[in-house]
CSV table of C-alpha atoms and ligand atoms in Angstrom, one decimal:
chain,number,residue,atom,x,y,z
A,7,UNK,CA,193.9,143.9,121.2
A,8,UNK,CA,194.4,147.5,119.9
A,9,UNK,CA,192.6,149.8,117.9
A,10,UNK,CA,195.2,149.1,115.1
A,11,UNK,CA,194.3,145.6,115.4
A,12,UNK,CA,190.2,145.5,114.8
A,13,UNK,CA,191.4,147.0,111.2
A,14,UNK,CA,192.4,145.3,107.4
A,15,UNK,CA,193.4,147.9,105.5
A,16,UNK,CA,193.0,147.7,101.7
A,17,UNK,CA,196.1,150.2,100.1
A,18,UNK,CA,196.3,148.8,97.1
A,19,UNK,CA,193.0,148.1,95.0
A,20,UNK,CA,190.5,150.0,97.4
A,21,UNK,CA,188.0,152.3,95.3
A,22,UNK,CA,187.7,152.9,98.9
A,23,UNK,CA,190.0,155.9,100.3
A,24,UNK,CA,192.0,154.9,103.5
A,25,UNK,CA,190.6,157.6,105.8
A,26,UNK,CA,187.0,156.3,105.0
A,27,UNK,CA,187.9,152.7,105.4
A,28,UNK,CA,189.1,153.8,109.0
A,29,UNK,CA,186.5,155.4,109.9
A,30,UNK,CA,184.2,153.0,108.3
A,31,UNK,CA,186.2,150.1,110.9
A,32,UNK,CA,185.4,152.1,114.0
A,33,UNK,CA,181.8,152.4,113.1
A,34,UNK,CA,181.1,148.5,112.5
A,35,UNK,CA,183.0,148.4,115.5
A,36,UNK,CA,181.4,151.4,117.2
A,37,UNK,CA,178.1,149.9,116.1
A,38,UNK,CA,178.3,146.8,117.6
A,39,UNK,CA,180.3,147.9,121.2
A,40,UNK,CA,183.4,147.0,120.4
A,41,UNK,CA,184.3,150.4,121.2
A,42,UNK,CA,181.7,151.4,124.6
A,43,UNK,CA,180.5,154.6,124.9
A,44,UNK,CA,182.7,157.1,126.4
A,45,UNK,CA,185.7,154.7,125.1
A,46,UNK,CA,189.0,157.4,124.6
A,47,UNK,CA,190.4,156.4,120.3
A,48,UNK,CA,194.4,156.6,120.1
A,49,UNK,CA,196.1,159.7,119.1
A,50,UNK,CA,196.3,160.0,115.3
A,51,UNK,CA,199.9,160.0,115.9
A,52,UNK,CA,199.5,156.2,117.0
A,53,UNK,CA,196.6,155.1,115.2
A,54,UNK,CA,199.2,156.5,111.9
A,55,UNK,CA,202.3,154.2,112.7
A,56,UNK,CA,200.6,151.3,114.0
A,57,UNK,CA,198.6,151.1,110.6
A,58,UNK,CA,201.1,152.2,108.8
A,59,UNK,CA,199.3,155.7,107.4
A,60,UNK,CA,199.8,159.6,106.8
A,61,UNK,CA,198.7,161.2,109.9
A,62,UNK,CA,197.0,163.5,108.2
A,63,UNK,CA,194.6,160.4,107.1
A,64,UNK,CA,193.9,159.3,110.3
A,65,UNK,CA,192.9,163.0,111.3
A,66,UNK,CA,190.6,162.8,107.9
A,67,UNK,CA,188.9,159.7,109.9
A,68,UNK,CA,188.0,161.3,112.8
A,69,UNK,CA,186.9,164.4,111.3
A,70,UNK,CA,184.5,162.0,108.8
A,71,UNK,CA,183.4,160.3,112.7
A,72,UNK,CA,182.6,163.5,114.3
A,73,UNK,CA,180.8,165.3,111.1
A,74,UNK,CA,178.5,161.6,111.2
A,75,UNK,CA,178.2,162.0,115.3
A,76,UNK,CA,179.8,159.2,116.6
A,77,UNK,CA,182.7,160.5,117.5
A,78,UNK,CA,183.2,163.6,119.8
A,79,UNK,CA,186.3,165.8,119.9
A,80,UNK,CA,187.3,167.1,122.9
A,81,UNK,CA,190.2,169.4,122.6
A,82,UNK,CA,192.9,168.9,123.9
A,83,UNK,CA,192.0,165.7,125.1
A,84,UNK,CA,191.1,163.9,122.1
A,85,UNK,CA,189.2,161.8,120.7
A,86,UNK,CA,185.7,159.8,122.8
A,87,UNK,CA,183.3,157.5,121.6
A,88,UNK,CA,179.8,160.1,122.0
A,89,UNK,CA,177.8,158.9,125.3
A,90,UNK,CA,174.2,159.2,123.7
A,91,UNK,CA,174.2,156.9,121.5
A,92,UNK,CA,171.4,153.8,121.3
A,93,UNK,CA,173.4,151.1,123.8
A,94,UNK,CA,174.6,148.2,122.4
A,95,UNK,CA,175.5,145.2,125.1
A,96,UNK,CA,179.4,145.4,125.0
A,97,UNK,CA,180.9,143.0,123.4
A,98,UNK,CA,184.9,142.0,123.3
A,99,UNK,CA,186.9,142.2,120.7
A,100,UNK,CA,187.6,139.3,118.7
A,101,UNK,CA,189.7,138.1,115.8
A,102,UNK,CA,186.9,137.5,113.8
A,103,UNK,CA,185.5,141.3,114.0
A,104,UNK,CA,188.6,142.6,112.1
A,105,UNK,CA,186.0,142.2,108.5
A,106,UNK,CA,182.5,143.7,108.6
A,107,UNK,CA,180.3,141.1,108.8
A,108,UNK,CA,178.8,140.4,104.6
A,109,UNK,CA,175.0,141.1,103.9
A,110,UNK,CA,172.1,139.1,105.6
A,111,UNK,CA,171.4,136.0,102.7
A,112,UNK,CA,167.9,135.9,105.0
A,113,UNK,CA,165.1,138.5,106.7
A,114,UNK,CA,165.0,138.4,110.6
A,115,UNK,CA,161.3,137.6,110.2
A,116,UNK,CA,159.0,135.6,108.3
A,117,UNK,CA,157.7,135.9,104.5
A,118,UNK,CA,154.8,135.0,102.8
A,119,UNK,CA,155.7,132.6,100.2
A,120,UNK,CA,152.9,133.5,97.8
A,121,UNK,CA,153.2,130.4,95.7
A,122,UNK,CA,151.4,131.3,92.9
A,123,UNK,CA,153.8,133.5,92.0
A,124,UNK,CA,156.6,130.8,91.9
A,125,UNK,CA,156.6,130.4,88.2
A,126,UNK,CA,158.9,129.2,85.5
A,127,UNK,CA,160.5,132.8,84.3
A,128,UNK,CA,161.0,132.3,80.2
A,129,UNK,CA,163.6,133.8,79.0
A,130,UNK,CA,165.5,134.6,75.8
A,131,UNK,CA,168.4,132.4,76.0
A,132,UNK,CA,171.9,132.3,74.2
A,133,UNK,CA,172.4,130.1,71.1
A,134,UNK,CA,169.9,127.7,69.1
A,135,UNK,CA,166.1,127.7,71.1
A,136,UNK,CA,162.7,127.3,70.3
A,137,UNK,CA,161.5,129.7,72.6
A,138,UNK,CA,158.4,130.9,73.2
A,139,UNK,CA,157.6,133.4,70.5
A,140,UNK,CA,159.9,135.7,70.4
A,141,UNK,CA,161.3,138.2,67.3
A,142,UNK,CA,164.2,137.9,66.0
A,143,UNK,CA,166.1,140.3,68.0
A,144,UNK,CA,169.1,141.1,65.1
A,145,UNK,CA,166.6,142.5,63.2
A,146,UNK,CA,165.4,144.6,65.8
A,147,UNK,CA,164.9,148.4,64.8
A,148,UNK,CA,167.8,149.6,67.4
A,149,UNK,CA,169.1,151.5,64.7
A,150,UNK,CA,166.2,153.9,64.0
A,151,UNK,CA,165.2,153.7,67.9
A,152,UNK,CA,168.5,154.4,69.0
A,153,UNK,CA,169.6,157.6,67.4
A,154,UNK,CA,165.7,159.1,67.6
A,155,UNK,CA,166.3,158.4,71.6
A,156,UNK,CA,170.4,160.1,71.3
A,157,UNK,CA,168.3,163.3,69.5
A,158,UNK,CA,165.9,163.6,71.9
A,159,UNK,CA,167.9,163.4,74.6
A,160,UNK,CA,170.1,166.4,73.5
A,161,UNK,CA,167.2,168.8,72.3
A,162,UNK,CA,166.8,171.0,75.4
A,163,UNK,CA,162.8,170.9,73.9
A,164,UNK,CA,162.8,167.7,75.1
A,165,UNK,CA,163.8,168.6,78.6
A,166,UNK,CA,160.6,168.9,80.3
A,167,UNK,CA,160.7,164.4,79.5
A,168,UNK,CA,163.4,164.2,81.7
A,169,UNK,CA,161.3,165.1,85.3
A,170,UNK,CA,157.9,163.6,86.3
A,171,UNK,CA,155.4,163.8,84.1
A,172,UNK,CA,152.0,162.1,83.7
A,173,UNK,CA,150.5,158.8,85.6
A,174,UNK,CA,149.8,157.9,81.5
A,175,UNK,CA,152.3,158.1,79.9
A,176,UNK,CA,154.2,160.6,77.1
A,177,UNK,CA,151.7,162.3,75.9
A,178,UNK,CA,153.1,162.3,71.8
A,179,UNK,CA,153.0,158.4,71.6
A,180,UNK,CA,149.6,158.7,73.4
A,181,UNK,CA,148.9,160.9,70.3
A,182,UNK,CA,150.6,158.7,68.0
A,183,UNK,CA,149.1,155.5,69.0
A,184,UNK,CA,146.2,156.4,69.3
A,185,UNK,CA,145.8,156.9,65.7
A,186,UNK,CA,148.1,154.1,64.9
A,187,UNK,CA,145.4,152.0,66.5
A,188,UNK,CA,142.6,153.8,65.1
A,189,UNK,CA,143.9,152.9,61.4
A,190,UNK,CA,145.1,149.1,61.9
A,191,UNK,CA,143.1,148.2,64.1
A,192,UNK,CA,139.6,149.7,63.7
A,193,UNK,CA,139.5,150.9,67.1
A,194,UNK,CA,138.1,154.7,67.3
A,195,UNK,CA,140.2,156.0,70.3
A,196,UNK,CA,141.1,159.3,71.1
A,197,UNK,CA,144.0,160.0,73.4
A,198,UNK,CA,141.9,160.0,76.5
A,199,UNK,CA,141.8,156.2,75.7
A,200,UNK,CA,145.9,155.7,75.9
A,201,UNK,CA,147.2,154.7,78.7
A,202,UNK,CA,151.0,153.8,78.1
A,203,UNK,CA,152.6,150.7,80.2
A,204,UNK,CA,155.7,149.0,80.5
A,205,UNK,CA,154.6,146.0,78.2
A,206,UNK,CA,151.7,144.1,78.0
A,207,UNK,CA,152.6,142.0,81.6
A,208,UNK,CA,152.5,145.4,83.3
A,209,UNK,CA,148.6,146.1,81.7
A,210,UNK,CA,147.0,142.9,83.0
A,211,UNK,CA,149.0,143.5,86.1
A,212,UNK,CA,146.8,147.3,86.5
A,213,UNK,CA,144.4,145.6,85.1
A,214,UNK,CA,143.7,142.8,87.6
A,215,UNK,CA,144.2,144.7,90.6
A,216,UNK,CA,142.0,147.6,89.3
A,217,UNK,CA,138.9,145.7,87.8
A,218,UNK,CA,138.9,142.1,89.9
A,219,UNK,CA,138.5,142.3,94.1
A,220,UNK,CA,139.1,139.3,96.5
A,221,UNK,CA,136.4,136.5,95.5
A,222,UNK,CA,135.9,137.6,91.8
A,223,UNK,CA,135.1,134.7,89.8
A,224,UNK,CA,137.5,135.2,86.3
A,225,UNK,CA,137.0,133.1,83.2
A,226,UNK,CA,140.5,132.3,80.9
A,227,UNK,CA,141.2,129.1,78.6
A,228,UNK,CA,141.9,126.0,80.4
A,229,UNK,CA,145.7,126.2,79.3
A,230,UNK,CA,146.2,130.4,79.1
A,231,UNK,CA,149.2,132.4,79.6
A,232,UNK,CA,150.4,131.1,83.0
A,233,UNK,CA,151.4,134.7,84.0
A,234,UNK,CA,148.0,136.0,83.5
A,235,UNK,CA,146.3,133.3,85.3
A,236,UNK,CA,148.7,134.7,88.3
A,237,UNK,CA,148.5,138.1,88.1
A,238,UNK,CA,143.9,137.1,88.4
A,239,UNK,CA,145.0,134.6,92.0
A,240,UNK,CA,147.4,137.7,92.9
A,241,UNK,CA,144.2,140.3,93.0
A,242,UNK,CA,142.8,137.6,94.7
A,243,UNK,CA,140.4,135.8,91.8
A,244,UNK,CA,138.9,132.6,91.0
A,245,UNK,CA,139.7,131.3,88.1
A,246,UNK,CA,137.5,129.0,86.4
A,247,UNK,CA,139.0,127.3,83.4
A,248,UNK,CA,137.1,126.8,80.4
A,249,UNK,CA,137.7,124.9,77.6
A,250,UNK,CA,139.9,126.0,73.8
A,251,UNK,CA,139.7,124.5,71.0
A,252,UNK,CA,140.1,125.2,67.5
A,253,UNK,CA,137.7,128.3,67.4
A,254,UNK,CA,140.0,129.4,70.0
A,255,UNK,CA,138.1,129.7,73.5
A,256,UNK,CA,134.1,127.7,74.5
A,257,UNK,CA,132.1,131.3,74.3
A,258,UNK,CA,129.2,128.3,74.7
A,259,UNK,CA,130.8,127.1,78.4
A,260,UNK,CA,131.7,130.6,79.1
A,261,UNK,CA,127.6,131.4,78.9
A,262,UNK,CA,127.6,128.3,81.0
A,263,UNK,CA,128.9,129.4,83.6
A,264,UNK,CA,127.8,132.7,83.3
A,265,UNK,CA,124.2,131.6,84.0
A,266,UNK,CA,126.0,129.6,87.6
A,267,UNK,CA,127.6,132.2,89.1
A,268,UNK,CA,128.7,135.9,88.5
A,269,UNK,CA,131.1,136.4,86.9
A,270,UNK,CA,133.5,139.7,86.2
A,271,UNK,CA,136.1,139.1,84.2
A,272,UNK,CA,137.5,137.1,81.0
A,273,UNK,CA,140.5,137.0,80.0
A,274,UNK,CA,140.7,136.3,75.7
A,275,UNK,CA,144.1,136.7,73.9
A,276,UNK,CA,141.7,136.6,70.7
A,277,UNK,CA,144.0,137.2,67.9
A,278,UNK,CA,146.3,134.6,68.9
A,279,UNK,CA,145.2,132.2,71.6
A,280,UNK,CA,148.8,131.6,74.9
A,281,UNK,CA,149.4,128.7,74.4
A,282,UNK,CA,148.5,127.0,71.0
A,283,UNK,CA,147.6,130.4,68.5
A,284,UNK,CA,144.1,129.6,67.6
A,285,UNK,CA,142.5,132.6,66.2
A,286,UNK,CA,138.9,133.2,68.2
A,287,UNK,CA,135.9,132.5,65.5
A,288,UNK,CA,134.1,135.4,64.5
A,289,UNK,CA,130.8,133.8,65.8
A,290,UNK,CA,132.3,133.3,69.3
A,291,UNK,CA,133.3,137.3,69.4
A,292,UNK,CA,129.9,138.2,68.5
A,293,UNK,CA,128.4,135.9,71.2
A,294,UNK,CA,131.6,136.7,73.4
A,295,UNK,CA,130.4,140.2,73.2
A,296,UNK,CA,126.7,139.7,73.7
A,297,UNK,CA,127.2,137.9,76.9
A,298,UNK,CA,129.5,140.7,78.4
A,299,UNK,CA,127.0,142.9,78.0
A,300,UNK,CA,123.7,140.5,79.4
A,301,UNK,CA,126.1,139.6,82.0
A,302,UNK,CA,127.8,142.9,82.9
A,303,UNK,CA,131.6,141.2,82.7
A,304,UNK,CA,135.0,142.8,81.7
A,305,UNK,CA,136.7,141.7,78.6
A,306,UNK,CA,141.1,141.7,79.0
A,307,UNK,CA,141.6,141.0,75.4
A,308,UNK,CA,145.7,141.0,75.5
A,309,UNK,CA,147.0,141.0,71.6
A,310,UNK,CA,150.0,140.5,72.4
A,311,UNK,CA,150.9,139.2,68.7
A,312,UNK,CA,148.5,141.3,66.6
A,313,UNK,CA,151.3,142.6,64.4
A,314,UNK,CA,151.8,139.5,63.3
A,315,UNK,CA,149.6,137.7,60.5
A,316,UNK,CA,149.8,135.8,57.2
A,317,UNK,CA,147.4,134.8,55.6
A,318,UNK,CA,145.0,137.5,55.7
A,319,UNK,CA,143.8,141.1,57.0
A,320,UNK,CA,144.1,140.4,61.1
A,321,UNK,CA,140.8,139.8,62.3
A,322,UNK,CA,140.1,143.3,64.3
A,323,UNK,CA,139.9,143.1,68.0
A,324,UNK,CA,137.2,142.2,70.2
A,325,UNK,CA,137.7,146.3,71.8
A,326,UNK,CA,136.7,147.6,67.7
A,327,UNK,CA,133.1,146.3,68.5
A,328,UNK,CA,132.9,147.1,72.4
A,329,UNK,CA,131.0,150.8,72.4
A,330,UNK,CA,129.3,150.0,75.6
A,331,UNK,CA,132.9,149.3,77.3
A,332,UNK,CA,133.2,145.7,78.3
A,333,UNK,CA,136.5,145.6,76.2
A,334,UNK,CA,140.4,146.8,78.0
A,335,UNK,CA,142.5,145.7,74.7
A,336,UNK,CA,146.7,145.5,75.9
A,337,UNK,CA,149.1,145.1,73.1
A,338,UNK,CA,153.0,146.3,73.3
A,339,UNK,CA,155.6,146.9,71.4
A,340,UNK,CA,157.8,144.2,72.4
A,341,UNK,CA,157.6,141.8,70.1
A,342,UNK,CA,157.6,144.9,67.2
A,343,UNK,CA,160.8,146.1,68.4
A,344,UNK,CA,162.6,144.4,71.5
A,345,UNK,CA,161.3,143.2,74.5
A,346,UNK,CA,163.9,144.7,76.3
A,347,UNK,CA,162.3,147.9,75.4
A,348,UNK,CA,159.5,148.1,78.1
A,349,UNK,CA,156.6,150.0,76.3
A,350,UNK,CA,153.2,148.9,75.9
A,351,UNK,CA,149.7,150.4,76.3
A,352,UNK,CA,146.0,149.9,77.8
A,353,UNK,CA,143.3,151.2,75.7
A,354,UNK,CA,140.0,151.7,78.1
A,355,UNK,CA,137.4,153.7,78.8
A,356,UNK,CA,138.9,156.7,80.7
A,357,UNK,CA,137.1,156.1,84.2
A,358,UNK,CA,139.6,153.0,84.2
A,359,UNK,CA,142.1,154.2,83.1
A,360,UNK,CA,141.8,157.0,85.9
A,361,UNK,CA,141.9,154.7,88.6
A,362,UNK,CA,144.2,152.7,86.8
A,363,UNK,CA,146.9,156.0,87.0
A,364,UNK,CA,145.9,156.7,91.0
A,365,UNK,CA,146.8,153.0,91.2
A,366,UNK,CA,150.8,153.2,89.0
A,367,UNK,CA,151.0,156.0,90.6
A,368,UNK,CA,152.0,154.1,94.5
A,369,UNK,CA,154.0,151.2,91.4
A,370,UNK,CA,156.3,152.5,89.6
A,371,UNK,CA,155.2,156.4,89.3
A,372,UNK,CA,155.3,156.5,85.0
A,373,UNK,CA,157.3,154.9,82.3
A,374,UNK,CA,160.0,155.4,80.2
A,375,UNK,CA,159.0,159.0,78.9
A,376,UNK,CA,162.5,159.3,77.1
A,377,UNK,CA,161.8,156.0,75.0
A,378,UNK,CA,158.3,156.6,74.9
A,379,UNK,CA,158.9,159.7,73.0
A,380,UNK,CA,161.0,158.0,70.5
A,381,UNK,CA,158.5,155.2,69.7
A,382,UNK,CA,156.1,157.9,69.4
A,383,UNK,CA,158.8,159.3,66.8
A,384,UNK,CA,158.8,155.7,65.1
A,385,UNK,CA,155.1,155.9,65.0
A,386,UNK,CA,155.0,159.2,63.5
A,387,UNK,CA,157.8,159.2,60.9
A,388,UNK,CA,156.2,156.3,60.5
A,389,UNK,CA,159.3,153.7,60.7
A,390,UNK,CA,157.9,151.0,63.2
A,391,UNK,CA,155.4,150.3,60.3
A,392,UNK,CA,157.7,150.3,57.0
A,393,UNK,CA,159.4,147.6,60.4
A,394,UNK,CA,157.2,145.7,61.0
A,395,UNK,CA,156.0,145.0,57.3
A,396,UNK,CA,159.4,143.5,56.7
A,397,UNK,CA,159.7,141.3,59.6
A,398,UNK,CA,156.2,140.3,58.2
A,399,UNK,CA,157.2,138.5,55.1
A,400,UNK,CA,160.5,137.6,57.1
A,401,UNK,CA,158.5,135.7,59.8
A,402,UNK,CA,156.4,134.6,57.2
A,403,UNK,CA,158.6,132.6,55.1
A,404,UNK,CA,160.4,131.3,58.4
A,405,UNK,CA,156.7,130.5,59.6
A,406,UNK,CA,156.3,128.0,56.2
A,407,UNK,CA,159.8,126.9,56.2
A,408,UNK,CA,159.1,125.7,59.3
A,409,UNK,CA,156.1,124.0,59.2
A,410,UNK,CA,156.8,122.1,55.9
A,411,UNK,CA,160.3,121.1,57.7
A,412,UNK,CA,159.1,120.4,61.2
A,413,UNK,CA,156.5,117.8,59.4
A,414,UNK,CA,158.7,116.7,57.0
A,415,UNK,CA,161.5,115.5,59.5
A,416,UNK,CA,159.1,114.6,62.4
A,417,UNK,CA,156.3,113.0,60.8
A,418,UNK,CA,153.9,111.8,62.7
A,419,UNK,CA,156.0,112.1,66.0
A,420,UNK,CA,154.5,115.7,66.6
A,421,UNK,CA,151.0,117.0,65.1
A,422,UNK,CA,150.3,120.9,64.5
A,423,UNK,CA,148.6,123.4,62.3
A,424,UNK,CA,150.6,126.1,61.2
A,425,UNK,CA,149.8,128.8,62.6
A,426,UNK,CA,147.9,131.6,60.4
A,427,UNK,CA,150.1,134.6,62.6
A,428,UNK,CA,152.3,134.8,65.6
A,429,UNK,CA,155.6,134.2,66.1
A,430,UNK,CA,155.1,130.6,67.2
A,431,UNK,CA,154.3,126.6,66.8
A,432,UNK,CA,151.9,125.2,68.8
A,433,UNK,CA,153.5,121.3,68.9
A,434,UNK,CA,151.8,118.2,70.5
A,435,UNK,CA,154.6,115.5,70.3
A,436,UNK,CA,152.9,112.1,70.3
A,437,UNK,CA,152.1,110.3,73.7
A,438,UNK,CA,154.2,108.2,73.6
A,439,UNK,CA,157.5,110.9,73.7
A,440,UNK,CA,158.1,112.3,77.1
A,441,UNK,CA,158.4,115.7,76.2
A,442,UNK,CA,161.0,116.6,79.5
A,443,UNK,CA,163.4,114.4,78.2
A,444,UNK,CA,163.4,115.5,74.9
A,445,UNK,CA,163.6,119.0,76.5
A,446,UNK,CA,166.5,117.6,78.7
A,447,UNK,CA,168.4,115.4,75.4
A,448,UNK,CA,168.1,118.5,73.1
A,449,UNK,CA,169.4,120.8,75.6
A,450,UNK,CA,172.9,118.9,76.1
A,451,UNK,CA,172.9,118.6,72.2
A,452,UNK,CA,172.4,122.7,72.2
A,453,UNK,CA,169.1,122.8,72.0
A,454,UNK,CA,166.5,124.5,74.2
A,455,UNK,CA,163.3,123.0,73.8
A,456,UNK,CA,160.5,123.8,76.5
A,457,UNK,CA,159.5,120.9,78.3
A,458,UNK,CA,155.4,121.8,78.1
A,459,UNK,CA,155.2,121.9,82.0
A,460,UNK,CA,154.1,125.2,81.8
A,461,UNK,CA,151.6,124.9,79.6
A,462,UNK,CA,149.7,122.8,81.3
A,463,UNK,CA,146.5,123.1,83.1
A,464,UNK,CA,146.4,122.0,86.8
A,465,UNK,CA,146.3,117.8,86.7
A,466,UNK,CA,146.6,117.8,82.8
A,467,UNK,CA,149.7,116.7,80.6
A,468,UNK,CA,149.4,118.1,77.1
A,469,UNK,CA,152.5,117.1,75.7
A,470,UNK,CA,153.1,120.0,74.1
A,471,UNK,CA,154.8,122.8,73.6
A,472,UNK,CA,155.5,126.5,71.7
A,473,UNK,CA,157.8,125.9,69.2
A,474,UNK,CA,159.4,129.8,68.4
A,475,UNK,CA,160.4,129.5,64.8
A,476,UNK,CA,160.8,133.6,64.1
A,477,UNK,CA,164.4,134.2,65.7
A,478,UNK,CA,165.8,131.0,63.6
A,479,UNK,CA,167.7,131.8,59.6
A,480,UNK,CA,167.5,128.6,58.1
A,481,UNK,CA,170.3,127.5,58.6
A,482,UNK,CA,169.6,127.5,62.4
A,483,UNK,CA,165.8,126.4,61.6
A,484,UNK,CA,167.5,123.4,59.6
A,485,UNK,CA,169.7,122.3,62.6
A,486,UNK,CA,167.3,123.2,65.2
A,487,UNK,CA,164.6,120.1,63.8
A,488,UNK,CA,167.9,118.2,62.8
A,489,UNK,CA,168.5,117.7,66.7
A,490,UNK,CA,164.9,118.2,68.1
A,491,UNK,CA,164.8,114.9,66.1
A,492,UNK,CA,167.5,113.3,67.4
A,493,UNK,CA,166.1,114.4,70.8
A,494,UNK,CA,163.4,112.7,69.7
A,495,UNK,CA,164.6,108.6,70.3
A,496,UNK,CA,163.5,106.3,72.3
B,511,LIG,C1,150.4,136.6,75.8
B,511,LIG,C2,151.2,137.2,76.7
B,511,LIG,N1,150.6,138.4,77.6
B,511,LIG,C3,151.5,139.0,77.5
B,511,LIG,C4,153.4,138.9,77.7
B,511,LIG,C5,153.8,139.8,78.3
B,511,LIG,O1,154.5,141.0,77.1
B,511,LIG,P1,155.4,142.0,77.3
B,511,LIG,O2,155.1,143.0,78.9
B,511,LIG,O3,157.0,142.0,77.0
B,511,LIG,O4,154.3,143.0,76.2
B,511,LIG,C6,153.4,138.3,76.8
B,511,LIG,C7,154.7,137.5,76.8
B,511,LIG,O5,155.6,137.2,76.2
B,511,LIG,C8,152.6,137.1,76.4
B,511,LIG,O6,153.0,135.7,75.6
């Protein structure tokens, strides 16, 4: 077998220059041992002729091999595979060796399976969908964001943002956010209380890793945001699930648990509980904070849908009444701008943010400083505030239309309370109806509806799903509810 026979060159389509292809083939065979140490490569004139390429191309390939240290050039004798390469057991040429082996599909070593991370991935889908409570991307303020981002990239004054910056996030955004959160959520922060993340999810993860130690007890709602649960389990915590009713998480049940064992943290989605959308009652808020003071636990308050409230002024977050440093408050721009723009935040005492910053440094280093600057500018100019005002009205109309129609068309087959805020309705299906079957049927008719399993606590079938209404324009909404109705038929 000649050296030329071990090569298949792509002379027409290849994005890789011919000399590089030749060099790559030779390296592959030196690595495999089919071209052993000390092997004399054919003369460039001969190889060029066999391969049907210019002699200069082979010379360039040989030069490359010399530069990379695979081959040694011996004046007047030719090119030899270097003798000081690591030992590989020599192999014989085989026809199949002319192709590079594919990149492996599996590791050669075992992997920890991390079963608690095997969660369904809730995605935005094209076409008709009752999503999990996502905004209408057609309304996203991308024009404004894009033009700010573009001008930030072009202005010399912002060039420093192209470099490494703070682990806590863009300073301008911390300043703007502090003011914005103080105005809209009754907080009393300074920029030192603000830590910018790439979305709420990162906030939950960082807090879990920072606050929790393996073996710590964390209380969550019996049905809860499954990805938060996974974050706590990943940090080594034990989950204790307490009931959730129409007033939100059962704070008496939390008190009972605290009396029985140490509790390190309680996770709440206080404004609109996920997935049920209920708002945590005022008395329960007061009692929960009092319990945190009594037992010294942390409250992780995930306020993922705060911006969308319809019936009254929003209830202020627990964080607004926390003067002792119990609450770590999480928010994001995912629902207000769009989930693809990964900007979120944590509000907490600076000593916690400092520890979190050290952790962030080894995962992510920092966020997207340019994007964060653009969001800061949008806040400063009131663009985000105007956008929210506009979409709040649209989403409120959609909520009203959706709830009316859902009730009119589906009657008793579905039980729900119109949500006071947020972007989804929590719908309980008649126990005689199998939600997974409905989901499968709807899917055949082009409608995504959750099969509900993601919301089920272990061993309990709630037969319920979040029906996101905000991304459905009136006609789409009608169509979606009609398909849902047809999918309910026995
Ligand atoms: C309750 C809750 N928390 C956090 C998140 C994460 O959101 P993001 O990381 O996009 O801000 C979600 C996503 O939908 C959510 O439903």
